Each structure stands twice: as C-alpha cells, then as structure tokens.
XYZ file of C-alpha atoms in Angstrom:
538
model
C -16.898 -22.999 1.476
C -15.414 -21.288 3.944
C -15.789 -18.059 4.851
C -11.864 -17.002 3.282
C -11.400 -13.976 1.935
C -9.831 -13.178 -0.636
C -11.832 -16.092 -2.244
C -10.108 -19.407 -2.452
C -9.923 -20.172 -6.098
C -11.312 -24.068 -5.681
C -12.368 -24.955 -2.117
C -13.941 -28.701 -1.982
C -15.079 -29.470 1.845
C -14.966 -32.697 3.623
C -18.234 -33.733 4.464
C -16.796 -36.254 7.501
C -16.832 -33.549 9.947
C -13.389 -31.173 11.162
C -10.642 -32.885 12.467
C -8.115 -31.153 15.241
C -5.035 -29.880 16.255
C -3.852 -29.419 20.040
C -0.412 -29.990 21.865
C 1.331 -32.792 20.152
C 0.345 -31.160 17.036
C 3.944 -31.660 14.791
C 5.103 -29.339 12.618
C 7.547 -30.480 10.425
C 9.859 -27.547 7.838
C 10.463 -28.793 4.630
C 13.105 -27.761 2.507
C 12.320 -23.658 1.657
C 9.331 -23.893 3.867
C 11.430 -22.440 7.159
C 10.174 -19.131 6.940
C 6.836 -20.139 7.369
C 7.220 -22.324 9.697
C 8.727 -19.614 12.118
C 6.373 -17.146 10.993
C 3.062 -20.122 12.083
C 5.011 -20.351 15.661
C 5.376 -16.460 16.151
C 2.063 -16.155 15.263
C -0.407 -18.627 15.118
C 1.723 -20.674 17.820
C 1.628 -17.393 20.379
C -2.530 -16.940 19.392
C -3.634 -20.929 19.933
C -0.603 -21.083 22.529
C 0.782 -24.840 20.538
C 4.073 -25.119 20.797
C 4.077 -26.702 17.290
C 7.605 -28.544 17.819
C 9.254 -30.323 14.734
C 8.815 -33.596 13.849
C 8.731 -35.190 10.822
C 7.259 -39.141 12.562
C 4.054 -38.894 13.641
C 0.818 -38.420 11.670
C -0.528 -35.769 13.821
C 1.830 -33.164 12.580
C 1.626 -30.079 9.772
C 3.634 -30.827 6.686
C 5.902 -27.141 4.850
C 6.531 -28.134 1.780
C 7.266 -26.437 -2.087
C 5.471 -28.324 -5.087
C 7.011 -27.782 -7.899
C 3.614 -28.543 -9.598
C 2.236 -25.143 -8.318
C 2.278 -21.348 -9.577
C 4.659 -19.974 -7.757
C 2.241 -17.922 -5.744
C 0.316 -20.772 -5.175
C -1.106 -22.882 -2.385
C -2.770 -26.309 -2.111
C -4.526 -26.986 1.462
C -5.437 -30.578 2.783
C -6.863 -30.972 6.407
C -9.472 -33.725 5.780
C -6.384 -36.353 7.269
C -3.372 -36.370 8.783
C -1.384 -35.849 8.135
C -2.135 -31.904 7.372
C -0.332 -30.037 4.273
C -0.010 -26.453 3.420
C 1.660 -26.651 -0.714
C 2.896 -23.974 -2.205
C 4.988 -23.481 -5.639
C 7.124 -21.102 -3.826
C 8.110 -20.170 0.125
C 5.829 -17.393 -0.889
C 2.786 -20.085 -1.428
C 3.102 -21.742 1.047
C 3.119 -19.034 3.376
C -0.584 -17.489 1.395
C -1.413 -21.356 2.335
C -0.470 -20.857 6.267
C -2.951 -17.003 5.848
C -5.813 -19.315 4.999
C -5.105 -22.066 7.493
C -4.987 -19.463 9.744
C -8.326 -18.259 8.990
C -10.007 -21.584 8.932
C -8.826 -21.978 12.762
C -11.126 -19.156 13.164
C -10.718 -15.274 14.855
C -9.402 -16.319 17.860
C -6.140 -17.218 15.773
C -5.899 -14.282 14.611
C -4.745 -12.557 18.388
C -1.553 -12.309 19.822
C -1.877 -14.700 22.922
C -4.302 -18.341 23.342
C -8.136 -16.977 25.158
C -7.979 -20.683 26.270
C -5.055 -21.944 26.399
C -4.857 -26.346 26.465
C -7.922 -26.232 24.049
C -7.861 -28.532 20.732
C -8.255 -26.376 17.640
C -11.100 -27.932 14.779
C -10.665 -27.455 11.759
C -13.052 -28.224 9.109
C -12.318 -31.007 6.551
C -11.481 -30.187 3.032
C -8.973 -28.941 -0.046
C -8.339 -25.501 -1.000
C -6.199 -25.539 -3.958
C -5.707 -21.454 -5.079
C -3.253 -19.081 -6.789
C -3.254 -14.840 -7.189
C -4.940 -13.689 -10.565
C -2.684 -10.381 -10.261
C 1.640 -10.014 -9.232
C 0.945 -6.631 -7.589
C -1.626 -6.778 -4.752
C -0.648 -3.619 -3.155
C -1.351 -0.767 -0.332
C 0.102 2.462 -0.306
C 0.890 4.901 3.040
C 1.597 8.303 2.815
C 3.274 8.590 6.007
C 4.431 12.100 4.860
C 1.034 13.919 5.703
C 1.240 12.293 8.993
C 3.657 10.355 10.114
C 2.992 6.821 11.044
C 6.173 5.194 13.399
C 7.407 2.500 12.572
C 5.079 -0.091 14.668
C 2.159 1.419 12.956
C 3.867 0.563 9.571
C 5.146 -3.190 10.734
C 1.276 -3.838 11.771
C 0.247 -2.976 8.182
C 2.708 -5.104 7.521
C 1.001 -7.645 9.238
C -2.599 -6.733 8.388
C -1.379 -6.629 4.509
C -0.362 -10.076 4.794
C -3.491 -11.822 6.946
C -4.891 -10.365 3.249
C -2.583 -11.499 1.137
C -1.574 -8.257 -0.208
C 2.067 -8.053 -1.478
C 3.286 -5.204 -2.289
C 4.012 -1.754 0.194
C 4.024 1.386 -1.613
C 5.907 3.620 1.178
C 4.868 6.899 -0.099
C 8.113 8.495 1.933
C 8.260 12.087 1.027
C 6.216 15.746 0.119
C 5.261 19.474 0.636
C 4.457 18.601 4.266
C 7.385 16.184 5.892
C 10.713 14.031 4.344
C 10.227 10.486 5.939
C 14.128 8.670 5.665
C 16.644 9.392 6.715
C 19.209 9.907 4.560
C 23.028 10.567 5.862
C 24.472 12.554 3.205
C 21.723 14.994 3.973
C 21.178 15.587 7.537
C 18.850 18.466 7.503
C 16.028 16.244 5.329
C 15.550 14.812 8.443
C 16.499 17.473 11.254
C 14.149 20.526 8.766
C 12.399 18.332 6.607
C 10.722 16.207 8.936
C 9.065 18.682 10.769
C 5.958 21.115 10.074
C 4.997 24.060 12.916
C 1.950 23.252 12.492
C -1.136 21.385 10.763
C -4.464 22.478 9.355
C -7.210 19.953 10.736
C -9.474 18.749 8.193
C -9.681 19.839 4.351
C -7.909 22.565 3.409
C -11.000 24.055 3.386
C -11.144 24.423 7.420
C -10.611 27.422 9.379
C -9.182 24.644 11.852
C -5.699 24.162 12.654
C -3.572 22.245 15.102
C -1.606 24.202 16.484
C 2.497 22.071 17.680
C 4.172 21.202 15.868
C 4.213 17.357 13.431
C 6.506 15.169 11.788
C 8.877 12.372 12.336
C 10.948 9.914 10.569
C 12.244 6.498 10.136
C 16.239 6.494 10.684
C 18.280 4.277 8.308
C 17.686 1.000 10.457
C 14.502 1.812 10.551
C 13.718 0.978 7.352
C 16.716 -2.305 7.493
C 13.507 -3.318 9.679
C 10.506 -2.649 7.890
C 11.631 -3.713 4.998
C 12.902 -6.986 6.397
C 9.709 -7.748 8.289
C 8.008 -7.262 4.980
C 9.865 -10.129 3.158
C 8.996 -12.195 5.997
C 5.904 -12.033 4.759
C 6.690 -12.126 1.049
C 5.604 -7.919 1.052
C 7.751 -6.021 -1.424
C 8.551 -2.451 0.053
C 8.404 0.418 -3.118
C 9.815 3.374 -1.638
C 8.233 6.839 -3.340
C 10.676 10.099 -3.474
C 8.922 12.364 -4.762
C 9.816 14.560 -7.397
C 10.346 17.109 -9.068
C 7.269 18.146 -7.579
C 5.861 18.348 -3.980
C 8.769 18.927 -2.511
C 8.729 21.757 -0.805
C 10.293 20.160 2.217
C 13.377 19.424 0.631
C 13.949 22.959 -1.148
C 12.557 24.034 2.865
C 15.597 22.320 4.271
C 18.133 23.314 1.177
C 16.814 26.110 -0.766
C 19.548 25.801 -3.274
C 17.076 23.231 -4.907
C 14.118 25.330 -5.508
C 13.680 28.107 -8.668
C 15.581 30.673 -6.622
C 16.469 33.353 -9.317
C 12.334 32.888 -9.043
C 11.260 33.222 -5.319
C 13.491 33.530 -1.876
C 13.988 29.790 -1.432
C 15.798 31.086 1.996
C 12.597 31.769 2.997
C 10.053 28.295 2.730
C 9.525 25.448 5.829
C 7.992 23.028 5.270
C 3.794 23.474 4.018
C 1.776 23.064 6.381
C -0.903 23.529 4.445
C -2.925 20.554 1.843
C -3.118 21.213 -2.158
C 0.299 21.152 -5.019
C 3.058 23.763 -3.595
C 3.983 25.862 -6.169
C 7.626 25.345 -4.647
C 8.827 22.549 -7.165
C 12.814 21.479 -7.665
C 14.977 23.270 -10.499
C 15.612 21.747 -13.442
C 19.866 22.418 -12.760
C 22.936 20.140 -12.457
C 23.298 20.204 -8.806
C 19.485 19.359 -8.270
C 20.079 15.518 -10.087
C 23.255 15.182 -8.148
C 21.693 15.999 -5.119
C 18.582 13.841 -5.795
C 21.004 10.826 -7.439
C 23.365 11.126 -3.901
C 19.202 10.342 -2.211
C 18.982 8.081 -4.302
C 22.219 5.587 -3.253
C 21.206 5.658 -0.144
C 17.786 4.525 -0.943
C 19.038 1.667 -3.465
C 21.267 0.815 -0.446
C 18.202 -0.195 1.528
C 15.466 -0.873 -0.676
C 15.528 -4.513 -3.110
C 13.297 -3.990 -4.617
C 12.703 -3.843 -8.850
C 11.280 -0.676 -8.613
C 11.743 3.039 -7.303
C 8.826 5.394 -7.686
C 9.021 9.341 -7.886
C 6.008 10.605 -7.932
C 6.068 12.999 -11.007
C 2.313 13.703 -10.459
C 0.657 17.203 -9.776
C 3.913 18.773 -10.605
C 3.374 22.714 -10.920
C 5.572 25.074 -13.480
C 5.063 28.468 -13.170
C 8.640 28.929 -11.389
C 9.218 27.393 -14.203
C 7.505 29.103 -16.497
C 9.513 32.549 -14.571
C 12.570 31.234 -14.429
C 15.691 32.424 -16.374
C 17.594 28.674 -15.672
C 14.785 26.921 -16.352
C 14.657 28.906 -19.495
C 17.699 28.363 -20.260
C 17.473 24.293 -19.338
C 14.695 23.524 -21.912
C 16.463 25.392 -24.755
C 19.456 24.041 -24.371
C 18.254 20.556 -25.194
C 15.773 21.318 -27.272
C 12.446 21.052 -25.336
C 8.953 21.884 -26.571
C 8.283 23.755 -23.209
C 8.120 22.765 -19.508
C 6.363 20.077 -20.110
C 9.059 18.362 -21.652
C 11.189 19.512 -19.268
C 9.783 17.509 -16.742
C 9.607 14.930 -19.031
C 13.203 15.004 -19.818
C 13.708 15.039 -15.809
C 11.547 12.004 -15.117
C 13.691 10.467 -18.446
C 16.877 10.929 -16.245
C 15.932 9.308 -13.288
C 14.712 6.384 -15.291
C 17.879 6.113 -17.498
C 19.484 6.675 -14.508
C 17.714 3.451 -11.897
C 17.726 1.499 -15.152
C 21.768 1.571 -15.315
C 22.071 -0.278 -11.587
C 19.083 -3.022 -12.689
C 16.216 -0.847 -11.302
C 12.745 0.267 -12.095
C 11.434 3.566 -12.492
C 7.648 3.509 -11.667
C 5.903 7.417 -11.114
C 2.772 8.790 -11.126
C 0.333 8.542 -15.024
C 1.501 12.526 -15.565
C 5.193 11.433 -15.929
C 3.860 10.418 -19.970
C 3.177 13.452 -20.178
C 6.386 14.072 -23.086
C 6.988 10.310 -23.953
C 8.511 7.808 -20.881
C 11.666 5.726 -21.326
C 11.387 1.428 -22.475
C 11.746 0.225 -18.910
C 9.415 2.353 -16.632
C 5.436 1.637 -15.414
C 3.203 3.739 -14.712
C 0.285 4.202 -11.181
C -2.912 4.819 -13.492
C -4.781 6.959 -11.009
C -6.400 9.955 -12.845
C -9.127 7.099 -13.856
C -8.110 4.341 -16.377
C -6.725 6.658 -19.248
C -3.351 6.451 -17.901
C -3.223 3.311 -17.467
C -4.131 2.578 -21.228
C -2.242 4.729 -22.902
C 0.796 3.065 -21.333
C -0.734 -0.058 -21.574
C -1.164 0.364 -25.406
C 2.774 2.053 -25.034
C 4.129 -1.304 -23.926
C 4.844 0.055 -20.406
C 3.560 -1.574 -17.269
C 0.766 -0.360 -15.521
C -0.736 -0.975 -11.580
C -3.964 0.457 -12.038
C -5.120 2.537 -8.475
C -7.370 5.477 -10.126
C -8.485 8.117 -7.983
C -12.272 7.347 -8.165
C -12.562 3.686 -7.403
C -9.430 2.564 -4.482
C -8.847 6.062 -3.623
C -9.553 4.755 0.441
C -9.270 8.111 1.729
C -12.572 9.364 -0.406
C -15.446 8.718 2.076
C -17.325 5.650 2.837
C -21.276 6.486 2.876
C -23.546 9.809 1.990
C -24.239 11.292 5.485
C -23.287 13.537 8.236
C -21.774 11.208 10.078
C -18.865 10.487 8.528
C -15.760 12.050 9.614
C -13.931 14.535 7.631
C -15.558 13.302 4.020
C -12.877 14.147 0.713
C -14.070 12.836 -2.458
C -16.768 10.535 -3.559
C -18.629 8.011 -1.498
C -17.936 5.120 -2.596
C -18.490 1.945 -0.411
C -17.590 -1.444 0.458
C -19.584 -3.016 -2.747
C -18.287 0.180 -4.944
C -14.992 -1.240 -4.503
C -15.603 -5.098 -4.292
C -16.571 -4.083 -7.877
C -13.925 -1.997 -9.223
C -12.063 -4.121 -12.766
C -8.597 -3.305 -12.760
C -7.895 -4.456 -16.298
C -9.522 -1.890 -18.937
C -12.163 -3.485 -21.188
C -10.683 -2.105 -23.669
C -6.947 -2.952 -23.635
C -6.031 -6.277 -26.269
C -5.058 -9.721 -24.282
C -1.503 -8.455 -24.928
C -2.034 -4.943 -23.317
C -3.910 -5.770 -20.399
C -0.774 -8.401 -20.296
C 1.217 -4.763 -18.760
C -1.464 -4.337 -16.082
C 0.716 -6.006 -12.979
C -2.189 -5.110 -10.447
C -3.120 -2.527 -8.473
C -3.402 -1.008 -5.095
C -5.314 1.304 -2.740
C -4.207 4.326 -1.362
C -4.946 6.370 2.092
C -3.154 9.450 1.235
C -3.322 11.008 5.204
C -3.989 15.207 4.634
C -7.381 13.878 6.933
C -6.474 10.965 8.818
C -4.130 12.572 11.936
C -3.381 9.237 13.213
C -3.595 5.436 12.848
C -7.201 5.078 14.021
C -8.537 7.496 11.393
C -6.005 4.900 9.002
C -8.048 1.784 9.563
C -11.104 3.424 9.617
C -10.898 4.551 5.521
C -8.886 1.876 4.913
C -11.253 -1.493 6.262
C -13.491 -2.925 5.787
C -12.829 -1.593 1.982
C -9.199 -2.914 1.893
C -10.614 -6.774 2.215
C -12.901 -6.673 -0.488
C -10.208 -4.514 -2.532
C -7.768 -7.900 -1.837
C -10.315 -10.237 -3.010
C -10.726 -7.720 -6.045
C -6.539 -7.892 -6.937
C -6.634 -12.233 -5.862
C -8.913 -14.127 -6.844
C -10.497 -14.339 -10.648
C -13.601 -12.732 -9.867
C -16.805 -12.118 -12.812
C -17.561 -8.986 -14.148
C -18.547 -6.309 -12.193
C -22.490 -6.508 -12.379
C -21.945 -10.436 -11.941
C -19.866 -10.512 -8.442
C -21.516 -11.528 -5.348
C -21.780 -8.760 -3.233
C -23.959 -10.809 -1.185
C -22.150 -13.252 -0.759
C -19.195 -11.246 -0.046
C -21.049 -9.496 3.213
C -21.949 -12.936 4.401
C -18.165 -13.723 4.588
C -17.190 -10.190 5.732
C -20.061 -10.938 8.844
C -16.799 -13.667 9.533
C -14.075 -11.734 8.647
C -15.124 -8.678 11.152
C -14.147 -10.798 14.038
C -11.278 -11.197 12.682
C -10.625 -8.168 12.136
C -11.955 -7.399 15.959
C -8.827 -9.715 16.907
C -6.242 -7.309 14.962
C -7.484 -5.094 16.731
C -8.765 -2.888 13.886
C -11.215 -0.119 14.261
C -13.053 -0.473 10.845
C -16.381 1.484 9.944
C -18.806 -0.725 10.679
C -22.075 -1.977 8.331
C -24.165 0.690 9.933
C -21.813 3.277 10.202
C -19.405 5.516 12.511
C -19.200 4.532 16.264
C -19.479 8.236 17.844
C -15.704 7.686 18.975
C -15.132 7.293 15.160
C -16.369 11.097 13.731
C -15.717 13.829 13.206
C -18.432 16.855 14.310
C -17.418 19.672 13.284
C -14.431 19.097 11.118
C -14.988 20.438 7.304
C -14.232 17.690 5.160
C -14.633 18.185 0.804
C -17.685 15.632 -0.098
C -18.086 15.586 -3.940
C -21.840 14.229 -4.796
C -23.097 12.428 -7.615
C -21.516 9.186 -9.062
C -17.611 8.983 -9.888
C -16.904 9.373 -13.298
C -16.259 5.868 -14.627
C -12.953 6.658 -16.849
C-alpha cells in the first residue's frame, strides 16, 4: 500500500510499475467538479509547475467526475492507465480523492513552488477506493486565549484539508478575549478583544508577558475564512460561549454581568488562566443582547450547528444574586443548575426557530436538554454515553484522549507540560464510539474532533508543535475503519508517518519530531501542570 494518511479502505496496486504526468497532462473537470479543478491548479499546479490545461480529448489527462455509485464523501482514484481518474460521490468526495492524488505525487507536491520546473511527476499505478467512517472529522481551535491572525487560520484550514478533516470548530470567545466583530456591539472588539498582559505558562507560573495581547476578525475576515473553508469542503462551526467564560464580554458591557453581586464596571478582560467566577446575568436584557450577537453570527456562518459553550459555568454569583434568585422562583426551577439549563434551552429553541441546531459541551446535559441539541463530550466518555442514550447526537472529544494541549511525552524537555502524557500511539488507539452503546445509540455519534486550547500556546509555532503529528493520528481514527484499539497496527502507521513527516516538512509544519523537541521548541523554566500516571479510562 502507498504511504497514505489517513489509510484508505482499499488500495489495489498494479505491479506493472509507475505512470507519470507532465507538462502535456490536461485536466478534464466534469459537471460539479469545477471547484476541485481550481484547487488542483492553484495548489498542486503551483507545487509541480504543471499548467493542467482544460481538455477532454487527449489520453494524457486527469478526469474529475461525480459518480452515483459512490457514497457522498467517498472517492475512487485510478492511476493504472490513461486517462487517470478521480471520481467521487459528490464534489467533496472528488476533493478527498484529490488529496490522495497529491500524496501519491510525493512530498514536493506540498510545496508552494516547483523545485525542478519541467520535471515529469511519477505516480504509482493503482486503484484506491475509499470513504470516511464518520461525517464529523474535526479540529477545535481556541483563538480566544491566544489570538491567531487570519493567515494562520487559513493555513490550518489547508492542513485540515490535507488530512481529510471537514469540521473546523472555531472557539471565538472566552474570559480572555472576544475575537469576532459584532457590528451592533462595537465595544466587544474595542474593549473585549484586548487584555493588558498575559500569564506565561500555567496559571501557577510566576511569569508574565507585560504587554497587551489581542486582536479580532472583522466580519469580512470571517466571510473569507468561511468561504476558504467551503472551497475545501470544511464546515466552520462557530462557538460563542454562554453563560460562563464570559468575563471579556462583561468587561465591555458591564450590564451583562451580575451587577447586584459584584462591581461589574470595574472588571477587565481577564489576564489569567482558569475559570472566571464572572458569568452572565440570567436577565432578559442579557438574552436580548446575545440574540443580537447570534443574529449576526448566523448571517456569517451557514453551518447547521452553532456551539454555545455551556461548560464550566461557576454558579457562585447566581447563588448570591437577588435577580438570579427571582428568575429561579419565577420559572419554578429547582436551583442554579436548572437555571443554566433554562438559559441554554432558550438559545436552543431560538436557534431551532431559525433552522439551526445548538451544540454545547457536555455540561449542557445537566438539567435536561432540548430535542435536536447535540453534545460535545469532553469530560471523558460519560457525557457522550448519556447523550446518545437520550437520543442526542454526540461529537466525541474526551479530554484524556484528544486534547492536544496535553503533553506528548514525559520528561523535562516538553515545553510547558500540561495534563496527561498523550503520545502519538495513544491518540492512534483512541476509539470514538463507546463500547457500551447499542447499535442504535452508536448512530448518534456524529464523529470526533481534536481540541487545541491555547493558554500555553503563545504563537503558531507552539500550536504546530502540540497539534502534529498527533492530528494525523486523529485524522486516521476519524476517517478510516480501524480495528479495535488493541489490534491497530501502530508500527505500520509509524512507517507511513515516516513519509508523512516529509509532507509536513514541505508544508512548513513545526511538528514534534519522534525523537523529541528541537532546541527552539523547548520552553525551559516555564512552569506547566503535568499530571502523572495514566488518565482515567472513562
């Protein structure tokens, strides 16, 4: 089998040798595949120097087509004769086939300009037939803790596409920063997108970076990101966190907070890590404010799902707040947990009225969840199991398996070590579908995603280090129909990764080498929070 990642379902090599493409090779884009043809010319064409002109009569050509016998994201790639063919059940399937075609050309096909113009490019003669296991193959990127400029986000969309990942969970707001322009509420970017300083390392670290940090995406930036993702068959799911993780918004608009408990006018955008006690007030004015936010969000993001956070909402202020107590009494609720469920339920119904679906972290199950809402199960498998049994769709992203901010190895060389050791092999042996679910319940598992929380990732180089190579393993878990975790051939995956590292090199990805961090990837003297021993199983 060719050294493909993720591993395809079927790969049938032809022992007759290799074929080639060159300056005379044409590209025939049949109806529905025009976008894939544009991507091939702009990306693979730029790397190879091949013009890939449009033509449908010559033998030496690559034919793109949509075929009814293939599943929507499935593809068939045939290079055992002329013309070569990339067929898909939809444009998305053709695009994933084009990603495999690029891998077969070799690592230099991942560069931005040709190293040796005019060369012929060899391909193995084979047939690949493939389709993904899951429809949700995702990456969550936190740009609230450390802002990633637009160009970095576009680059990560390209990296996702190269690994056949198709959902970009865009974590846009938190205590430490608000990153999306909302035109009716300008202080969200004027005030809430900047903090005065930043703690360097874990929250126990004594180190501070004494300069402002922040930034935001304009609405046109967001439109560009969404369009760029769509061209790569990636759906962008925005996250606007409520009712917790909201100190930045309250700093900009103090009336959103529990002003009957604390002086919200004195709050600033949080400069520390952890869970802020400053949460949204459950009053009508807060609901109307966030309805205004979500109205603009829906105009920018066409995704079926909108993520509302819902995690780690500290209830101390609600317990002390006369206004919150009155709301609980008026609604006949049992307490603050049900108040949060009511808050989330309000936006679940509001989104449903507009043809969208709410998704949130697994805390939203507490107190009940409206029909149609979905859950991101992060606190182990338990939330996902409970949600699936209750008939809710689930994205499995348990912290102890696929939180890529967790350290990759033991030892003092790991930069700002956080959490459990989660090696490349650990991620490769992650199974998204809990064994205790029945077949009917398991159908509620939409898929899986890796999460990148950026408290200790101050720049794109640190994000690269934490993401790769483990994101390649997660991509194979999400795409390929692998055996049970204990039976997976990790040695074979490592052999294929040897080729894949060369692709990552060509893409300029600052991954963690198998032998350990390079000197410039280390952060000596910056405290982390390593947790010793194996993570809990559930």
